Short mmCIF file of C-alpha atoms in Angstrom, two decimals:
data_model
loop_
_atom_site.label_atom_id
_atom_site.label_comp_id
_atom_site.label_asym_id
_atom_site.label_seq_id
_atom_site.Cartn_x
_atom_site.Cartn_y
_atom_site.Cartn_z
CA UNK G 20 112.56 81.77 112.58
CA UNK G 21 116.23 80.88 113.73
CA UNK G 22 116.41 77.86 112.56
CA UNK G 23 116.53 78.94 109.15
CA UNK G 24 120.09 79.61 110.41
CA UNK G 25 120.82 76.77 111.82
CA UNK G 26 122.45 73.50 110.71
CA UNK G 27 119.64 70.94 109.42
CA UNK G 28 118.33 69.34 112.56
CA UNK G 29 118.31 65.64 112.55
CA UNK G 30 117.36 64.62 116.03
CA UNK G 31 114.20 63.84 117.71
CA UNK G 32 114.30 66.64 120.08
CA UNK G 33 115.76 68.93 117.82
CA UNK G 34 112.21 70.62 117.17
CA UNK G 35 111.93 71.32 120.84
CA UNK G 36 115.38 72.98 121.21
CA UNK G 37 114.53 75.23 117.86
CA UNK G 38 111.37 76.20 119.03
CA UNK G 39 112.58 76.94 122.52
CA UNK G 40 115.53 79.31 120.94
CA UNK G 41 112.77 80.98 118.95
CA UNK G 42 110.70 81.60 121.83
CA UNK G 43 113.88 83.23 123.47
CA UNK G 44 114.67 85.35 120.25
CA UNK G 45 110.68 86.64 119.85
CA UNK G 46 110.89 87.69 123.36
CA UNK G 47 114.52 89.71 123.08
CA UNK G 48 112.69 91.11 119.59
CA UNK G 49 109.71 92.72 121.30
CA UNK G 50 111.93 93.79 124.72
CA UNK G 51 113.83 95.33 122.19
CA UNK G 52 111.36 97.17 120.24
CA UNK G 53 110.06 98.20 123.41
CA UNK G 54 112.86 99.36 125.72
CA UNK G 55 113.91 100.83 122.28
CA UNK G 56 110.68 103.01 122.03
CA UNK G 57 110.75 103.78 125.91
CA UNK G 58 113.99 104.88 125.83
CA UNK G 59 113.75 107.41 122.57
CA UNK G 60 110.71 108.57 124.11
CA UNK G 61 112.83 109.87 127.53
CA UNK G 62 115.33 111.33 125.09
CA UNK G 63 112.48 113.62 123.52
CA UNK G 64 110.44 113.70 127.09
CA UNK G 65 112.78 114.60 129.45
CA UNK G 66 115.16 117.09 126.73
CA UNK G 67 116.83 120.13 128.25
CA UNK G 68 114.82 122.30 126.35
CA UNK G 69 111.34 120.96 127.99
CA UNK G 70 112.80 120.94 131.01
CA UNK G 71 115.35 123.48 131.65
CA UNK G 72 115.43 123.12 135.69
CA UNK G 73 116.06 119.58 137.01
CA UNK G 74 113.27 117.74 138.40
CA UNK G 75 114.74 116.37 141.63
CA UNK G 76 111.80 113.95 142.39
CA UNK G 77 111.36 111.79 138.98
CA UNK G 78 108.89 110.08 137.36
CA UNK G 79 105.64 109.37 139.94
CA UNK G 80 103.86 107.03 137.29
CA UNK G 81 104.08 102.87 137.48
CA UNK G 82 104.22 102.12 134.50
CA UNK G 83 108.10 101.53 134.15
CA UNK G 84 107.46 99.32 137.09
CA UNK G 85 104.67 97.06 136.19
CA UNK G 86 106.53 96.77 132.88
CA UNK G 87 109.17 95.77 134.79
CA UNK G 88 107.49 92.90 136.38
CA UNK G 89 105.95 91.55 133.54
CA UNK G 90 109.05 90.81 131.52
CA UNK G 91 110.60 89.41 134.80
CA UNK G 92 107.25 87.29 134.57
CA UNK G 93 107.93 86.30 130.66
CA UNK G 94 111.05 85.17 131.25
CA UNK G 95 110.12 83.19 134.45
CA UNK G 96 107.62 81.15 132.50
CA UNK G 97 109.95 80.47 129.56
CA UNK G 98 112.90 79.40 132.76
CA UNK G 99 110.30 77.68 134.59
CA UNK G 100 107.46 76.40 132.33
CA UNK G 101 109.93 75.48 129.27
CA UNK G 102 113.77 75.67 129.60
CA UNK G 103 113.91 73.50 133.35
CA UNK G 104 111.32 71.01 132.25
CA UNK G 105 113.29 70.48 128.53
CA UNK G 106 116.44 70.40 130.37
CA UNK G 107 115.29 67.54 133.36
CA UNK G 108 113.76 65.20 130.48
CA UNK G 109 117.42 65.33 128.88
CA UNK G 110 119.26 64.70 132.05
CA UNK G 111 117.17 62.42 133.73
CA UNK G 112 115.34 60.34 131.33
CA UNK G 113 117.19 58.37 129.68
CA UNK G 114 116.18 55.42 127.92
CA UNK G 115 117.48 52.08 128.79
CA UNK G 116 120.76 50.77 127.70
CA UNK G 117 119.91 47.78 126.54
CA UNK G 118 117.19 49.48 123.74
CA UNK G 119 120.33 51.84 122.83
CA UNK G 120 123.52 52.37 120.75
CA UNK G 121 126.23 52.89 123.80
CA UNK G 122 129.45 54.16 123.63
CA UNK G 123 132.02 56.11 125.11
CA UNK G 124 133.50 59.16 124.02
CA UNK G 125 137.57 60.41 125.11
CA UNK G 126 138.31 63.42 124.41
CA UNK G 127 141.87 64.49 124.59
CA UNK G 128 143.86 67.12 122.94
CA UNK G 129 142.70 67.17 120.06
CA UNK G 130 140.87 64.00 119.03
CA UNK G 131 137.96 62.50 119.68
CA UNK G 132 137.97 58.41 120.55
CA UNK G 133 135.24 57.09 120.20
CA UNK G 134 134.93 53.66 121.99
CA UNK G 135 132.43 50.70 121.13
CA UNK G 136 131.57 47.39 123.00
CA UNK G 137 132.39 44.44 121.18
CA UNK G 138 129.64 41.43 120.24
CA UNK G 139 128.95 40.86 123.95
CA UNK G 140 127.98 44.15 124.51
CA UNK G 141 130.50 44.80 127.62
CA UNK G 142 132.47 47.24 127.52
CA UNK G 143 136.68 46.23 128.75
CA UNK G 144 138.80 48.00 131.25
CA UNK G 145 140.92 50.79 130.71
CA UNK G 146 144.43 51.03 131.95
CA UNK G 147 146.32 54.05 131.82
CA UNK G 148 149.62 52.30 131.55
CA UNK G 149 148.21 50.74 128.67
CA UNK G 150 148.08 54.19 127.00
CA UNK G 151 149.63 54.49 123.79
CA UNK G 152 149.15 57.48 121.58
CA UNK G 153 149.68 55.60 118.59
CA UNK G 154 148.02 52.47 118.75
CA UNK G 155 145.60 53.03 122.38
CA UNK G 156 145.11 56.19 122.92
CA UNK G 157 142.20 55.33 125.76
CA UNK G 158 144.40 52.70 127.04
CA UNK G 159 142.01 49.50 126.49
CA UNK G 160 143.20 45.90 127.84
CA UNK G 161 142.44 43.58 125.31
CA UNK G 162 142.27 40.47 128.21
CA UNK G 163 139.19 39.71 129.20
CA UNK G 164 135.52 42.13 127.90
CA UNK G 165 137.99 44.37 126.21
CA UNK G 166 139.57 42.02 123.72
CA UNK G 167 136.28 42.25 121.12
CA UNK G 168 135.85 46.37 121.83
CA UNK G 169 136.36 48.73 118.95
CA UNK G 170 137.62 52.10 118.83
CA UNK G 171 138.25 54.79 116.28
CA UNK G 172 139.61 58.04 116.38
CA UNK G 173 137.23 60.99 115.37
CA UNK G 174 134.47 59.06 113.29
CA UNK G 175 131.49 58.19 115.26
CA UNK G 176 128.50 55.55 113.84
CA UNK G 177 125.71 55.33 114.98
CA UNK G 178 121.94 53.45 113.29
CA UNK G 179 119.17 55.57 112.57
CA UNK G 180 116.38 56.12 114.57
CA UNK G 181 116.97 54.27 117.57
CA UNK G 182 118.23 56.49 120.76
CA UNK G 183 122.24 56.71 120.96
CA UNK G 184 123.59 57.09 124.54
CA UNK G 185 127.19 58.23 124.64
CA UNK G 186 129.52 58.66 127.74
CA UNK G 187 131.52 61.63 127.75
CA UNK G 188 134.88 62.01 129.56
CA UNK G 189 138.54 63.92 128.77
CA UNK G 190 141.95 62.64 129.07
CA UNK G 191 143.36 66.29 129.90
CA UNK G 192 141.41 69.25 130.29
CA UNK G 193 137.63 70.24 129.60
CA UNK G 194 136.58 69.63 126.03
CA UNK G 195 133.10 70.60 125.02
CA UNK G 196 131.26 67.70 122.56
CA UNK G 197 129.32 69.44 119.95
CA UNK G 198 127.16 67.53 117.60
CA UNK G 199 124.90 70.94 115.95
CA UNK G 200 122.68 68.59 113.80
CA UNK G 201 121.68 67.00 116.54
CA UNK G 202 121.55 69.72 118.83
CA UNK G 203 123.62 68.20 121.14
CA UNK G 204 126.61 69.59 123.78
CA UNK G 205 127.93 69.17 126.55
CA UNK G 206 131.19 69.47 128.04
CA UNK G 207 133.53 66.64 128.47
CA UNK G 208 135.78 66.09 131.73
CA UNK G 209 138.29 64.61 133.23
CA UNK G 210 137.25 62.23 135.83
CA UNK G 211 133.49 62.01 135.63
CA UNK G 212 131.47 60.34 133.20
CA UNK G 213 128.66 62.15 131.94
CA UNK G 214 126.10 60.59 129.72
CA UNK G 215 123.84 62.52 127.14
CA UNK G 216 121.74 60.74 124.28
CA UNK G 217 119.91 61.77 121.53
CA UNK G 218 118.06 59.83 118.59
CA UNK G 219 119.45 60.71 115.15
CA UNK G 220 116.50 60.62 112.55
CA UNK G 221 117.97 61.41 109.25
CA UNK G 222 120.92 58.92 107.85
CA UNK G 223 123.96 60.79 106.42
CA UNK G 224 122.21 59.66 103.14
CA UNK G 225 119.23 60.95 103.69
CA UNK G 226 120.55 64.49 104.65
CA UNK G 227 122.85 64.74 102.05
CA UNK G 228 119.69 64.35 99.93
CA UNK G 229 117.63 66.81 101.45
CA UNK G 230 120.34 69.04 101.66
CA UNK G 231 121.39 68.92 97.77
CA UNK G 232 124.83 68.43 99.35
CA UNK G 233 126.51 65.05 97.88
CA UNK G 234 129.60 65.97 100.84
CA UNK G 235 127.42 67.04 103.91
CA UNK G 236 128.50 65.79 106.69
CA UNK G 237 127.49 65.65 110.38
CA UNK G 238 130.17 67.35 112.16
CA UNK G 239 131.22 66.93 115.78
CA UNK G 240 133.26 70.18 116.58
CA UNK G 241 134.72 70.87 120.19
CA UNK G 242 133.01 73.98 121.58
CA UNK G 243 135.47 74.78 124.15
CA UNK G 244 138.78 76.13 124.08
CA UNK G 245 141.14 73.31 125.08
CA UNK G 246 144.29 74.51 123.57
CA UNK G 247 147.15 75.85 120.53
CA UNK G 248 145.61 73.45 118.33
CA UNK G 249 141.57 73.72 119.04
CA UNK G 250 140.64 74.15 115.72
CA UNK G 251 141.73 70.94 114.27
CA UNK G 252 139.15 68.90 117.21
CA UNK G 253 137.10 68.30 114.46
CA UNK G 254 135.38 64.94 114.01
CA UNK G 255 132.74 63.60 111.84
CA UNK G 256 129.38 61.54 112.88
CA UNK G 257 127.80 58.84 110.22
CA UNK G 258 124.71 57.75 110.57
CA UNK G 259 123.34 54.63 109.08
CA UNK G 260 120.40 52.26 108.90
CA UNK G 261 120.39 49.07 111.15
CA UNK G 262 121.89 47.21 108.86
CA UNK G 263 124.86 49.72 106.69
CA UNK G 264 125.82 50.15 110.59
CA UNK G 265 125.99 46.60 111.34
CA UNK G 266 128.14 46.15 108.62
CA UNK G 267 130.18 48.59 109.73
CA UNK G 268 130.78 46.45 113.16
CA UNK G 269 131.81 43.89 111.85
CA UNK G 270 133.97 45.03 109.10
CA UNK G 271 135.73 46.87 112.27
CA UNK G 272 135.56 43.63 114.40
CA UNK G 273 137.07 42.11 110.95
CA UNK G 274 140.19 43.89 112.09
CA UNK G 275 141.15 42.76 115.20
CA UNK G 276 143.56 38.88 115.69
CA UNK G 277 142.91 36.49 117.21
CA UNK G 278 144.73 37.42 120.63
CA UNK G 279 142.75 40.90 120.03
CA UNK G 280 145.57 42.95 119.08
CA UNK G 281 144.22 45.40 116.37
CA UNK G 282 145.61 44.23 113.29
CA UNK G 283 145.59 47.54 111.66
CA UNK G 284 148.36 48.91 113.17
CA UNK G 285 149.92 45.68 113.09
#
């Protein structure tokens, strides 16, 4: 039902999330109808006209009661039986690294940098007197695992079908890291590290076929207000097969010297 108004999902677990949200919206819709019904039905039942003294003692029946405790019972099995459980297998299992596309994700007013491991796979150290808003904006010392790492400013790649874990933290203040195709957000802050993955299963080809779109993109929007300028956080996610993204990694790694300096804003 809702996700008819929803951007195209294009995650694994996107299914899950839609069909939990429709679960949610089917239960509001019949609450609604209803509370709706019960509540006309006091209008016309209890009218000044049927009853032109007050009744100082109420309503003796139940029935508003059990009612009562049998939406507080829905809505403890969709809390308990669906949201908790979907929630715990996000949060705490996920997959190994070493299976996975990792990278790290600063947020800062009001870009997104997006950080990759070089070839051996080990991320470098950042420095904050390294920090440079022009040319390292996460503050990355080339000596040592850092001088192969690539980073980019609001473009994310990841490969198709294989599960994407992505550290989240914030340079400033609390960002929020929306992906909407992928049904993905959380909120990015400063000082912790918090990881969330997802596996994308539709390229940015693919979609844009499926879509009739020939410019659809996968959007990564900020879904917290962080500041003057919030509406310009805007990044953009490309997703590739194994081997368009491997290209990609090493037409990147193509840009760095020797000494590991990136030559592009050289």
């Amino acid at each position: 039902m809702m996700d008819a108004m929803f951007p195209a999902a294009a995650s694994e677990h996107a299914g899950e999330i839609d069909n939990m949200i429709d679960a949610v919206h089917y239960l509001m819709l019949v609450l609604f109808i209803v509370w709706g019904a019960f509540f006309l039905y006091t209008l016309m039942r209890f009218r000044a006209a049927r009853n032109p003294k007050a009744d100082y003692v109420g309503v003796k029946s139940k029935a508003s009661t059990v009612g009562e405790v049998l939406v507080a019972i829905a809505e403890g099995v969709l809390l308990l039986g669906f949201s908790i459980p979907m929630w715990a297998e996000r949060v705490d299992e996920i997959p190994s690294e070493a299976d996975s596309t990792v990278v790290r994700v600063v947020a800062q007013q009001f870009a997104w940098n997006v950080w990759y491991p070089g070839a051996d796979g080990v991320f470098g150290e950042a420095d904050p007197y390294l920090t440079d808003e022009a040319t390292n904006p996460i503050g990355l010392d080339r000596d040592g695992a850092g001088a192969d790492d690539i980073w980019t400013v609001n473009q994310l790649h990841l490969p198709v079908d294989k599960a994407a874990i992505i550290h989240l933290t914030s340079k400033d203040v609390i960002h929020s890291f929306n992906l909407p195709n992928m049904r993905i957000k959380q909120d990015a802050i400063p000082g912790l590290s918090i990881p969330v993955w997802f596996v994308p299963t539709k390229t940015t080809v693919q979609i844009r076929e499926e879509t009739g779109n020939p410019d659809y993109v996968y959007e990564i929007a900020c879904a917290q207000l962080c500041g003057n300028s919030h509406y310009s956080m805007r990044g953009f996610l490309t997703v590739h097969t194994e081997e368009e993204f491997q290209a990609w990694l090493d037409e990147e790694a193509s840009y760095l010297g020797d000494s590991g300096t990136d030559d592009f804003f050289n």
